[in-house]
Coordinates of C-alpha atoms in Angstrom, one line a residue:
M569 CA 108.1 125.7 157.2
V570 CA 108.4 127.9 154.1
S571 CA 105.6 130.3 153.4
I572 CA 104.8 131.5 149.9
Q573 CA 102.4 134.3 149.1
L574 CA 101.4 134.9 145.5
D575 CA 99.8 138.3 144.7
C576 CA 97.7 138.2 141.5
R577 CA 95.7 141.4 142.2
D578 CA 97.1 143.4 139.3
P579 CA 96.4 141.0 136.4
H580 CA 96.4 143.7 133.7
R581 CA 100.2 144.0 134.2
H582 CA 100.6 140.2 133.8
L583 CA 102.8 140.1 136.9
V584 CA 102.7 137.8 139.9
G585 CA 104.2 139.2 143.1
V586 CA 106.0 136.6 145.2
R587 CA 106.8 136.8 148.9
L588 CA 108.7 133.9 150.3
T589 CA 109.5 133.6 154.0
V590 CA 111.8 131.1 155.7
S591 CA 113.5 130.8 159.0
P592 CA 117.2 130.1 158.2
Q593 CA 119.0 127.2 160.0
R594 CA 122.5 128.2 158.9
R595 CA 124.5 131.4 158.1
S596 CA 123.9 131.3 154.4
L597 CA 121.0 130.3 152.2
R598 CA 121.2 128.9 148.6
L599 CA 118.2 129.6 146.4
Q600 CA 117.4 128.2 143.0
L601 CA 114.5 128.4 140.6
P602 CA 113.7 125.1 138.7
C603 CA 114.8 125.0 135.1
W604 CA 112.1 122.6 134.0
T605 CA 108.9 121.0 135.2
P606 CA 108.4 117.2 135.5
G607 CA 106.4 115.7 132.6
S608 CA 107.8 118.3 130.1
Y609 CA 111.3 117.3 129.2
L610 CA 112.9 120.5 128.1
I611 CA 115.1 123.0 130.0
R612 CA 112.9 126.1 130.0
D613 CA 115.0 128.5 132.0
Y614 CA 112.1 129.9 133.9
V615 CA 114.4 132.4 135.5
R616 CA 114.0 134.6 132.3
H617 CA 110.6 135.6 133.7
L618 CA 111.9 136.5 137.2
E619 CA 112.6 140.1 138.1
G620 CA 113.3 142.4 141.1
L621 CA 114.6 139.8 143.5
V622 CA 115.3 141.3 147.0
A623 CA 116.2 139.6 150.2
T624 CA 115.8 141.1 153.7
Q625 CA 116.1 139.9 157.3
G626 CA 114.2 142.1 159.7
E627 CA 114.8 145.6 158.5
S628 CA 118.2 144.8 157.0
P629 CA 118.7 144.1 153.3
L630 CA 120.8 141.0 152.5
A631 CA 123.4 140.8 149.7
L632 CA 122.5 138.3 147.0
R633 CA 125.3 136.7 145.1
R634 CA 124.4 135.0 141.9
L635 CA 126.0 131.5 141.5
T636 CA 124.4 130.4 138.2
P637 CA 121.7 131.9 136.0
S638 CA 119.0 130.3 138.2
S639 CA 120.7 130.2 141.6
W640 CA 121.8 132.6 144.3
Q641 CA 123.4 132.6 147.7
L642 CA 122.9 135.1 150.5
P643 CA 124.4 135.5 154.0
C644 CA 122.0 135.5 157.0
D645 CA 121.8 135.1 160.8
P646 CA 119.9 132.1 162.1
D647 CA 119.2 134.1 165.3
A648 CA 117.9 137.3 163.6
G649 CA 114.5 136.0 162.5
P650 CA 112.9 135.0 159.2
V651 CA 114.4 135.9 155.8
T652 CA 112.0 137.3 153.3
L653 CA 112.4 137.2 149.6
T654 CA 110.3 139.3 147.3
Y655 CA 110.3 139.2 143.5
R656 CA 108.0 139.3 140.5
V657 CA 107.3 136.8 137.8
M658 CA 106.1 137.8 134.3
A659 CA 103.1 135.6 133.4
T660 CA 102.4 136.0 129.7
E661 CA 102.9 132.5 128.3
L662 CA 99.8 130.4 128.1
S663 CA 100.7 126.7 128.2
V664 CA 100.3 123.8 130.7
R665 CA 103.9 124.3 131.9
T666 CA 104.2 128.1 132.2
C667 CA 102.3 131.0 133.7
H668 CA 99.6 133.2 132.3
I669 CA 97.6 136.0 134.0
D670 CA 95.1 138.5 132.6
H671 CA 91.8 140.0 133.5
Q672 CA 90.0 136.7 133.1
H673 CA 92.1 134.2 135.0
A674 CA 95.5 133.3 136.4
F675 CA 97.3 130.0 135.8
L676 CA 100.6 129.4 137.5
A677 CA 102.9 126.4 137.1
L678 CA 104.7 126.7 140.4
A679 CA 108.0 125.3 139.1
A680 CA 108.2 128.5 137.2
V681 CA 107.4 130.7 140.2
V682 CA 108.7 129.4 143.5
L683 CA 112.3 129.4 144.6
E684 CA 113.7 126.3 146.3
V685 CA 115.5 127.0 149.5
E686 CA 118.5 124.6 150.1
G687 CA 117.8 122.3 153.0
E688 CA 114.1 123.0 153.0
R689 CA 113.1 120.7 150.1
W690 CA 111.4 118.2 152.3
S691 CA 109.9 120.8 154.7
P692 CA 106.2 121.8 154.7
H693 CA 105.4 124.7 152.3
R694 CA 102.4 126.9 153.0
L695 CA 100.8 128.7 150.0
T696 CA 98.4 131.7 150.1
L697 CA 96.9 133.7 147.2
L698 CA 96.0 137.3 147.0
L699 CA 93.3 137.5 144.3
P700 CA 91.1 140.2 142.6
E701 CA 87.6 140.5 144.1
G702 CA 85.3 137.8 142.9
W703 CA 88.1 135.4 142.0
T704 CA 88.5 131.9 143.6
G705 CA 91.7 130.0 143.7
F706 CA 91.9 126.2 142.9
V707 CA 94.9 124.3 144.1
P708 CA 95.2 120.5 144.3
L709 CA 96.6 120.6 147.9
P710 CA 95.0 120.1 151.3
A711 CA 93.6 123.3 152.8
D712 CA 95.6 124.8 155.7
P713 CA 93.5 125.5 158.8
G714 CA 95.2 128.9 159.0
G715 CA 94.2 129.8 155.4
G716 CA 95.6 128.8 152.1
W717 CA 97.0 125.4 151.3
L718 CA 99.7 123.2 152.8
A719 CA 102.2 121.1 150.9
T720 CA 104.3 118.5 152.6
S721 CA 107.4 119.4 150.6
F722 CA 108.8 121.6 147.8
D723 CA 108.1 118.7 145.4
Q724 CA 104.5 118.5 146.3
L725 CA 104.1 122.3 146.0
V726 CA 105.6 122.6 142.5
D727 CA 103.5 119.6 141.5
S728 CA 100.4 121.6 142.3
P729 CA 99.3 124.1 139.6
V730 CA 97.2 127.1 140.5
E731 CA 94.1 128.1 138.6
A732 CA 92.2 131.2 139.7
G733 CA 89.4 133.4 138.4
P734 CA 85.7 133.9 138.6
H735 CA 85.3 130.2 137.9
R736 CA 82.9 127.6 139.2
A737 CA 84.0 124.1 140.1
L738 CA 81.9 121.1 138.9
S739 CA 82.2 118.1 141.2
F740 CA 81.9 114.4 141.0
D741 CA 83.2 111.3 142.8
V742 CA 85.3 108.4 141.6
A743 CA 85.0 105.4 144.0
G744 CA 84.3 107.9 146.8
V745 CA 87.2 110.2 146.0
P746 CA 86.2 113.8 145.3
H747 CA 87.1 115.2 141.9
R748 CA 86.7 118.8 140.7
W749 CA 86.5 120.1 137.1
I750 CA 87.4 123.7 136.2
T751 CA 87.0 125.2 132.7
W752 CA 88.5 128.4 131.6
G753 CA 87.6 129.4 128.1
A754 CA 89.5 132.0 126.1
C755 CA 87.4 131.1 123.1
A756 CA 83.8 132.3 122.4
G757 CA 81.3 130.6 124.7
G758 CA 83.9 129.0 127.1
E759 CA 82.5 126.7 129.7
G760 CA 78.9 127.5 128.9
W761 CA 79.3 126.4 125.3
L762 CA 81.2 123.3 126.3
M763 CA 78.6 122.0 128.7
Q764 CA 75.7 122.9 126.4
R765 CA 77.4 121.1 123.5
F766 CA 78.4 118.1 125.6
P767 CA 76.0 117.7 128.5
S768 CA 77.3 114.2 129.3
L769 CA 80.9 115.4 129.7
L770 CA 81.3 115.0 133.4
D771 CA 79.5 111.6 133.4
D772 CA 81.8 110.4 130.6
V773 CA 84.9 111.7 132.4
Q774 CA 83.8 109.9 135.6
R775 CA 83.3 106.7 133.7
V776 CA 86.8 107.0 132.1
C777 CA 88.4 107.7 135.5
L778 CA 86.7 104.6 137.0
R779 CA 87.9 102.5 134.1
C780 CA 91.4 103.7 134.7
C781 CA 91.2 102.4 138.3
Q782 CA 89.9 99.1 137.0
L783 CA 92.7 98.8 134.4
M784 CA 95.3 99.3 137.2
G785 CA 93.6 96.7 139.4
V786 CA 92.8 99.1 142.2
E787 CA 89.5 100.0 143.9
R788 CA 90.0 103.8 144.0
P789 CA 92.3 106.5 142.5
A790 CA 95.8 106.9 143.8
S791 CA 94.9 110.5 144.7
D792 CA 92.8 111.5 147.7
G793 CA 91.3 114.4 145.7
Y794 CA 91.8 115.2 142.0
L795 CA 91.5 118.5 140.1
F796 CA 91.0 118.8 136.3
V797 CA 91.8 122.2 134.8
L798 CA 90.7 122.6 131.2
H799 CA 91.9 125.6 129.1
L800 CA 89.4 125.7 126.2
L801 CA 91.0 127.8 123.5
D802 CA 90.1 128.4 119.9
D803 CA 92.7 125.8 119.0
G804 CA 95.3 123.8 120.8
Y805 CA 96.0 120.3 122.3
G806 CA 98.0 119.0 125.2
G807 CA 98.2 118.2 128.8
L808 CA 100.5 117.9 131.8
E809 CA 100.1 115.3 134.5
H810 CA 100.5 115.8 138.3
D811 CA 100.0 113.6 141.3
D812 CA 96.6 115.0 142.1
S813 CA 95.7 117.0 139.1
T814 CA 96.1 117.6 135.4
V815 CA 96.0 120.7 133.2
L816 CA 94.5 120.2 129.8
V817 CA 94.5 122.5 126.7
Y818 CA 92.0 121.7 124.0
G819 CA 90.7 123.6 121.0
R820 CA 87.1 124.4 120.3
Q821 CA 87.8 123.9 116.6
R822 CA 88.8 120.4 117.4
L823 CA 85.5 119.8 119.3
E824 CA 83.6 120.9 116.2
Q825 CA 85.1 117.9 114.4
P826 CA 83.4 114.5 114.4
Q827 CA 86.3 112.9 116.4
G828 CA 86.9 115.9 118.6
Y829 CA 85.0 114.8 121.7
R830 CA 86.4 111.3 121.5
R831 CA 89.9 112.8 121.4
L832 CA 89.2 115.0 124.4
L833 CA 88.2 112.0 126.4
Q834 CA 91.3 110.2 125.3
L835 CA 93.4 113.2 126.5
V836 CA 91.6 113.0 129.8
A837 CA 92.3 109.3 130.0
H838 CA 96.0 109.8 129.1
E839 CA 96.6 112.4 131.8
Y840 CA 94.5 110.7 134.5
L841 CA 96.3 107.4 133.9
H842 CA 99.6 109.2 134.5
Q843 CA 98.4 109.4 138.2
W844 CA 99.8 105.9 138.3
N845 CA 102.1 105.4 135.3
V846 CA 105.0 108.0 135.6
R847 CA 103.8 110.0 138.6
R848 CA 103.9 107.2 141.2
L849 CA 105.1 104.3 139.1
R850 CA 108.1 106.4 138.3
P851 CA 111.3 105.7 136.3
A852 CA 114.4 105.6 138.5
P853 CA 116.1 108.6 136.9
L854 CA 113.1 110.7 138.1
A855 CA 113.2 109.5 141.7
P856 CA 114.0 112.1 143.0
I857 CA 113.9 114.9 140.5
D858 CA 116.8 117.2 139.8
Y859 CA 115.1 120.5 138.9
Q860 CA 118.3 122.0 137.5
Q861 CA 119.6 119.3 135.2
P862 CA 118.0 117.1 132.5
A863 CA 117.6 113.4 133.4
V864 CA 118.1 110.8 130.7
V865 CA 115.1 108.5 131.0
P866 CA 115.3 105.6 128.5
S867 CA 111.9 104.2 129.7
L868 CA 109.9 107.3 128.5
W869 CA 108.6 104.9 125.8
F870 CA 106.8 103.0 128.6
A871 CA 105.7 106.1 130.6
E872 CA 104.3 107.9 127.5
G873 CA 104.0 105.3 124.7
V874 CA 102.1 102.7 126.7
T875 CA 99.9 105.5 128.1
S876 CA 99.2 106.7 124.6
Y877 CA 98.1 103.3 123.5
V878 CA 95.9 102.7 126.5
D879 CA 94.3 106.1 126.3
Q880 CA 92.6 105.1 123.1
L881 CA 91.1 102.0 124.6
L882 CA 89.8 103.5 127.8
P883 CA 86.8 105.5 126.5
L884 CA 85.6 102.4 124.6
A885 CA 86.2 100.2 127.7
A886 CA 84.1 102.7 129.6
G887 CA 81.2 102.2 127.2
I888 CA 81.8 105.4 125.2
G889 CA 82.1 105.2 121.5
D890 CA 82.4 102.1 119.3
A891 CA 85.0 99.7 118.0
E892 CA 84.9 101.3 114.5
A893 CA 86.1 104.6 115.9
L894 CA 88.9 102.8 117.8
L895 CA 90.1 101.2 114.6
V896 CA 90.0 104.6 112.8
D897 CA 92.3 106.1 115.6
L898 CA 94.7 103.1 115.5
G899 CA 94.8 103.3 111.7
E900 CA 95.7 107.0 111.8
D901 CA 98.5 106.4 114.4
L902 CA 99.9 103.5 112.3
S903 CA 99.7 105.7 109.2
R904 CA 101.6 108.5 110.9
Y905 CA 104.2 106.0 112.1
R906 CA 104.7 104.5 108.7
L907 CA 105.0 107.9 107.1
T908 CA 107.8 108.8 109.5
P909 CA 111.2 108.1 107.8
G910 CA 113.0 108.7 111.1
R911 CA 111.8 105.4 112.5
H912 CA 114.5 103.7 110.5
V913 CA 117.1 106.2 111.8
Q914 CA 116.4 106.6 115.5
S915 CA 115.5 103.7 117.8
L916 CA 112.7 103.9 120.3
R917 CA 115.1 103.8 123.3
T918 CA 117.3 106.5 121.7
S919 CA 114.2 108.6 121.1
A920 CA 113.4 108.5 124.8
Q921 CA 117.0 109.2 125.8
E922 CA 117.2 112.2 123.4
A923 CA 113.8 113.7 124.4
W924 CA 115.5 116.8 125.9
V925 CA 117.3 117.7 122.7
K926 CA 115.1 116.4 119.9
L927 CA 111.4 115.7 120.5
Y928 CA 110.9 118.9 122.5
K929 CA 112.9 120.8 119.9
A930 CA 111.4 119.4 116.8
D931 CA 111.6 121.3 113.5
A932 CA 110.3 120.7 110.0
Y933 CA 112.9 118.1 109.3
S934 CA 112.7 116.2 112.6
A935 CA 110.6 113.4 111.0
D936 CA 113.4 112.6 108.7
S937 CA 115.8 111.5 111.5
Q938 CA 113.6 111.0 114.5
V939 CA 110.6 109.1 115.7
S940 CA 108.4 110.1 118.7
Y941 CA 108.5 107.8 121.7
Y942 CA 104.8 108.6 122.1
L943 CA 104.0 107.4 118.6
K944 CA 106.4 104.4 118.3
G945 CA 105.9 103.7 122.0
A946 CA 102.2 103.3 121.3
V947 CA 102.9 101.0 118.4
V948 CA 105.2 98.8 120.5
A949 CA 102.6 98.8 123.3
L950 CA 100.0 97.5 120.8
C951 CA 102.5 94.7 119.9
L952 CA 103.2 94.0 123.6
D953 CA 99.6 93.7 124.4
L954 CA 98.9 91.3 121.5
Q955 CA 102.0 89.2 122.3
L956 CA 100.9 89.0 125.9
R957 CA 97.5 87.9 124.8
R958 CA 99.1 85.2 122.7
D959 CA 100.6 83.9 125.9
G960 CA 97.4 84.2 128.0
S961 CA 98.1 87.5 129.6
C962 CA 97.6 91.2 128.7
L963 CA 99.2 94.6 129.1
P964 CA 97.0 95.6 132.1
A965 CA 98.3 92.6 134.0
V966 CA 101.9 93.9 133.6
L967 CA 100.9 97.4 134.6
Q968 CA 99.2 96.0 137.7
Q969 CA 102.3 93.9 138.6
L970 CA 104.5 96.9 138.3
W971 CA 102.1 99.0 140.4
R972 CA 102.3 96.5 143.2
S973 CA 106.1 96.1 143.0
H974 CA 107.2 99.7 142.4
G975 CA 104.3 102.1 142.1
R976 CA 102.5 101.7 145.4
C977 CA 105.7 102.1 147.4
R978 CA 107.1 104.8 145.0
R979 CA 110.2 102.8 144.3
G980 CA 111.7 104.0 141.0
Y981 CA 112.0 101.2 138.4
A982 CA 114.9 100.5 136.2
E983 CA 114.8 99.3 132.6
A984 CA 115.6 95.8 133.8
D985 CA 112.5 95.8 136.0
L986 CA 110.3 96.5 133.0
L987 CA 111.9 93.7 131.0
Q988 CA 111.5 91.3 133.9
A989 CA 107.8 92.2 134.4
F990 CA 107.1 91.6 130.7
T991 CA 109.0 88.4 130.5
D992 CA 107.2 87.1 133.6
H993 CA 104.1 87.2 131.5
S994 CA 105.6 86.3 128.1
P995 CA 109.0 84.7 127.9
A996 CA 109.2 85.5 124.2
L997 CA 109.4 89.2 125.1
G998 CA 112.8 88.6 126.6
S999 CA 114.2 88.8 123.0
L1000 CA 111.4 90.7 121.2
L1001 CA 111.2 93.7 123.5
P1002 CA 114.9 94.6 123.3
A1003 CA 114.7 94.3 119.5
W1004 CA 111.8 96.7 119.4
L1005 CA 113.5 99.2 121.7
D1006 CA 116.9 99.2 120.0
G1007 CA 116.3 98.0 116.5
L1008 CA 115.3 100.1 113.4
D1009 CA 113.0 97.6 111.8
D1010 CA 109.2 97.7 112.2
P1011 CA 107.6 95.1 114.6
D1012 CA 105.5 92.4 112.9
L1013 CA 102.3 94.5 112.9
D1014 CA 100.6 92.4 110.3
G1015 CA 101.2 89.2 112.2
Y1016 CA 99.9 90.6 115.5
L1017 CA 96.8 92.2 114.0
C1018 CA 96.0 89.0 112.2
D1019 CA 95.7 87.4 115.7
V1020 CA 92.7 89.5 116.4
G1021 CA 91.1 89.4 112.9
L1022 CA 92.5 92.6 111.6
R1023 CA 94.8 93.5 108.8
L1024 CA 96.7 96.6 107.6
E1025 CA 95.5 97.7 104.2
A1026 CA 97.0 100.8 102.5
E1027 CA 94.6 103.1 100.8
M1028 CA 95.3 105.1 97.7
A1029 CA 95.7 108.7 98.6
S1030 CA 93.0 111.0 97.3
T1031 CA 95.6 113.3 95.8
P1032 CA 99.2 112.5 94.6
W1033 CA 101.9 113.1 97.2
A1034 CA 104.9 115.1 95.9
G1035 CA 106.9 114.9 99.2
I1036 CA 106.8 118.6 99.8
T1037 CA 105.2 120.4 102.8
T1038 CA 104.0 123.9 101.9
T1039 CA 102.5 126.9 103.5
G1040 CA 101.1 130.2 102.2
Q1041 CA 103.4 133.3 102.8
D1042 CA 102.8 136.8 101.4
G1043 CA 100.6 135.4 98.7
A1044 CA 103.1 132.8 97.6
L1045 CA 103.3 129.0 98.1
V1046 CA 106.4 128.4 100.2
A1047 CA 108.0 125.1 100.9
Q1048 CA 108.6 124.2 104.5
R1049 CA 110.3 121.0 103.8
V1050 CA 111.2 118.4 101.2
W1051 CA 110.7 115.0 102.7
R1052 CA 113.6 112.6 102.8
D1053 CA 113.4 109.9 100.1
G1054 CA 110.2 111.5 98.8
P1055 CA 109.4 112.1 95.1
A1056 CA 110.4 115.8 95.3
E1057 CA 113.8 114.9 96.8
R1058 CA 114.4 112.2 94.3
A1059 CA 113.4 114.7 91.5
G1060 CA 116.2 117.0 92.7
L1061 CA 114.3 119.6 94.7
M1062 CA 115.5 121.3 97.8
V1063 CA 114.4 124.2 100.1
G1064 CA 116.4 127.3 99.8
R1065 CA 117.2 129.8 102.7
D1066 CA 114.1 131.9 101.8
G1067 CA 111.8 128.9 101.9
R1068 CA 111.4 128.8 98.1
V1069 CA 112.0 125.5 96.4
N1070 CA 115.2 125.3 94.5
V1071 CA 115.5 123.0 91.5
V1072 CA 118.8 121.1 91.5
E1073 CA 118.2 119.6 88.1
F1074 CA 116.8 122.1 85.5
N1075 CA 114.9 121.7 82.3
C1076 CA 112.5 119.2 83.8
R1077 CA 109.4 121.4 83.9
M1078 CA 106.6 120.9 81.3
G1079 CA 106.7 124.6 80.5
D1080 CA 110.3 124.6 79.4
P1081 CA 111.0 124.8 75.7
E1082 CA 113.6 122.1 76.1
T1083 CA 110.9 119.7 77.5
Q1084 CA 108.1 120.3 75.0
P1085 CA 109.9 118.9 71.9
I1086 CA 110.6 115.8 74.0
I1087 CA 107.0 115.4 74.9
L1088 CA 106.0 115.5 71.2
R1089 CA 108.4 112.6 70.6
M1090 CA 106.8 110.5 73.4
K1091 CA 104.4 108.0 72.0
S1092 CA 103.6 106.4 75.4
D1093 CA 100.8 107.7 77.6
L1094 CA 102.0 110.5 79.9
L1095 CA 99.8 109.7 83.0
P1096 CA 101.4 106.4 83.9
L1097 CA 104.8 108.0 83.7
I1098 CA 103.7 110.8 86.1
E1099 CA 102.3 108.2 88.5
A1100 CA 105.6 106.1 88.3
A1101 CA 107.6 109.3 89.0
L1102 CA 105.6 109.9 92.1
T1103 CA 106.1 106.3 93.4
G1104 CA 109.7 106.1 92.3
T1105 CA 109.1 103.3 89.8
L1106 CA 110.2 104.9 86.6
D1107 CA 112.9 102.3 86.1
K1108 CA 110.1 99.7 85.7
I1109 CA 108.4 101.6 82.8
D1110 CA 109.2 101.2 79.2
V1111 CA 108.7 104.3 77.1
E1112 CA 108.0 104.3 73.4
W1113 CA 109.6 107.2 71.4
D1114 CA 109.1 108.6 68.0
T1115 CA 112.5 108.3 66.2
R1116 CA 112.1 111.6 64.3
A1117 CA 113.9 114.8 65.4
A1118 CA 111.8 117.5 67.2
L1119 CA 112.3 121.2 67.3
G1120 CA 110.3 123.9 69.2
V1121 CA 110.0 127.7 68.4
V1122 CA 109.0 129.9 71.3
L1123 CA 106.6 132.8 70.6
A1124 CA 107.2 135.3 73.3
A1125 CA 105.1 138.3 74.6
H1126 CA 105.8 141.9 74.1
G1127 CA 108.4 143.1 76.7
Y1128 CA 109.7 139.6 77.4
P1129 CA 111.9 138.9 79.3
D1130 CA 112.0 142.0 81.5
A1131 CA 108.3 143.0 81.5
P1132 CA 106.1 140.7 79.5
R1133 CA 102.8 142.2 78.6
K1134 CA 99.6 140.2 79.2
G1135 CA 96.2 140.3 77.5
D1136 CA 97.2 140.5 73.8
A1137 CA 94.6 138.5 71.7
I1138 CA 96.0 135.5 69.9
S1139 CA 94.7 134.5 66.5
G1140 CA 95.6 131.9 63.8
L1141 CA 96.2 129.0 66.1
P1142 CA 96.4 125.9 63.9
A1143 CA 94.9 122.6 64.8
A1144 CA 97.4 119.9 66.0
T1145 CA 98.6 117.4 63.4
D1146 CA 100.5 114.2 63.6
D1147 CA 103.8 116.1 63.1
A1148 CA 103.2 119.5 64.8
H1149 CA 101.6 120.8 68.0
V1150 CA 101.3 124.2 69.7
F1151 CA 102.1 124.0 73.4
H1152 CA 100.4 126.7 75.5
S1153 CA 103.0 127.9 78.0
G1154 CA 101.6 131.3 79.0
T1155 CA 98.0 131.8 77.8
A1156 CA 94.6 132.3 79.2
L1157 CA 91.0 132.5 78.1
A1158 CA 89.4 135.9 78.5
G1159 CA 85.8 136.1 77.4
G1160 CA 86.3 133.2 75.1
Q1161 CA 89.3 134.7 73.5
M1162 CA 92.8 133.2 73.9
V1163 CA 95.2 135.8 75.2
A1164 CA 98.9 136.1 76.1
S1165 CA 99.4 135.6 79.9
G1166 CA 103.1 135.0 80.4
G1167 CA 106.5 135.6 78.9
R1168 CA 106.9 132.4 76.8
V1169 CA 103.4 132.4 75.4
L1170 CA 103.5 129.5 72.9
C1171 CA 106.0 126.8 71.8
V1172 CA 105.3 125.7 68.2
T1173 CA 106.9 122.2 68.0
A1174 CA 107.3 119.9 65.0
L1175 CA 108.8 116.6 64.0
G1176 CA 110.9 115.8 61.0
H1177 CA 113.2 113.1 59.7
N1178 CA 116.1 115.3 60.6
V1179 CA 116.6 118.6 62.4
K1180 CA 116.3 120.6 59.1
T1181 CA 112.9 119.3 58.2
A1182 CA 111.7 119.7 61.8
Q1183 CA 112.9 123.3 61.7
Q1184 CA 111.1 124.0 58.5
R1185 CA 107.9 122.4 59.6
A1186 CA 107.9 124.3 63.0
Y1187 CA 108.3 127.7 61.3
E1188 CA 105.7 126.8 58.7
F1189 CA 103.3 125.8 61.5
A1190 CA 103.9 129.0 63.4
E1191 CA 103.4 131.3 60.3
P1192 CA 99.6 132.0 60.8
I1193 CA 99.8 132.7 64.5
R1194 CA 99.5 136.4 65.4
F1195 CA 99.3 138.6 68.6
D1196 CA 100.5 142.1 69.2
G1197 CA 104.1 142.4 70.1
M1198 CA 104.9 138.8 69.3
Q1199 CA 108.6 137.9 69.4
L1200 CA 110.3 134.8 68.0
R1201 CA 113.8 133.9 67.0
R1202 CA 114.5 132.8 63.5
D1203 CA 117.6 130.7 64.2
I1204 CA 116.3 127.9 66.4
G1205 CA 118.2 124.8 65.6
H1206 CA 121.3 126.5 64.1
R1207 CA 123.7 124.9 66.6
A1208 CA 122.4 121.4 65.8
L1209 CA 122.6 122.1 62.1
G1210 CA 126.1 123.6 62.4
A1211 CA 127.2 120.6 64.4
R1212 CA 125.8 118.2 61.8
R1213 CA 127.5 120.1 59.0
G1214 CA 130.8 120.0 60.9

């Protein structure tokens, strides 16, 4: 027996005091803190939050020797009584996989808190909590008659998150199995707002849970008692599955949106279904779990992708919502998938294998070279379901078979087991599924959707897409990324080290004096050319040009280029003619008066049968224009004229 006491009575310090007691069976003990938590595939180095580790036996201190950043060894005497370890864990990171404690609540992901004692992994672990007055602890473990909770093993303990605070538990049953719902709200209103805004929430959750059981072909949940913990924040989204519980994060801002409640129920369905798919119906590399090392799990596409597809169906199957909403959700997923360039770079199986180093470490450019196994996994699951239905079966039938063969007995499945289960129901999947997992081409979505009377139809975007993702920073528009193969990249743009867009090819802006004379020579309509540039089809457009020469004279502001002055009134602007235009590069209207508002204020541009006549016409056209401090060069075109004379 290993006893763990967690002291949360000083929440304003954000520290959890830990006291671990064990009776040693040998002359040395090895201790290690998990580096990650199942369901979240990233080495998180929880040891960075641990401080003040001390070991004693009786009244005697024991010398701890560090073996790795997250493991220690200490000498002890099996005949000298229990060994006690005390330490503290900083709890300031609010997520479903870390720890957070403040004056309102405590949430503890125990993989980030409890040391594993070598040789005691499969021994019972007793947990007790010391809490502030008025707080209640909620843990998805059986109660210990002596107080606290009792886990059958270290694995069950760290799979049991702790939520504590002045909370109330809402209860309901699913097929006779007790379920509890806890809401902690860091946003305005919290639980009260949630239940007032969505009074049918618990009834709807109950219906979704029951539908999960029916989908898996079972009469009751796999758990004997289930705990939902919802952290209702101003914004956020996510969840983490456990055998007998789930922790959800959801944003109030999302719930204010029309689809927000539906998405919350889908998140509930997703994590609840994991009670079967991934927790008990588990990939072989996760049976058992190595808490120190990453495990390569090629079948995460099945564990997460299939679950992501099914979670959209479950609320509708439970009688909540309508088919139109489901089609909207599927359409959004398929749009995100088709807008991910990385789907043609990284295969679905590789995405699952590289979860530890790519998906959970995504950056602004990840979509260029990666595809999420959640997203593409859901797309493949859709195709699997429709292929199975072609052959008289369905995806739930395969899930039920795998549950009977591997989940109920907790026998980890291999990739070959998945393929066999699918081909048992549809022989065609023997070749199709490996191609979808390892290939870079899209599945035949159009063909499968046609089977059920649907078709994919692209909609014209409401605004043109330039292929740049931007954000505001210090009053400036800063580029976060230039999309691979997008219009901006094809136009020669790149993001510099400071986040500003750098132009690889210059003299392409409409405001440049090199560009404006060319525009005057263009006889074709400009708008179709802009649209073709955005879609990358300029090579299919024929442009009609005026054969005459063009020349532009820039009229610059006072102080240009160092400190151009703004606000000087402009007069004498001539009306455009067939052979001369005035381009406004830096002007503004102030009280109905045209004024200078930039360095290069105007570009007077004219056409001529040769450079000389174009030059003469441009200066002639500029003659009546006046504003204080106006500057212009009188030698525009001299290089071209000199070259022609030479």
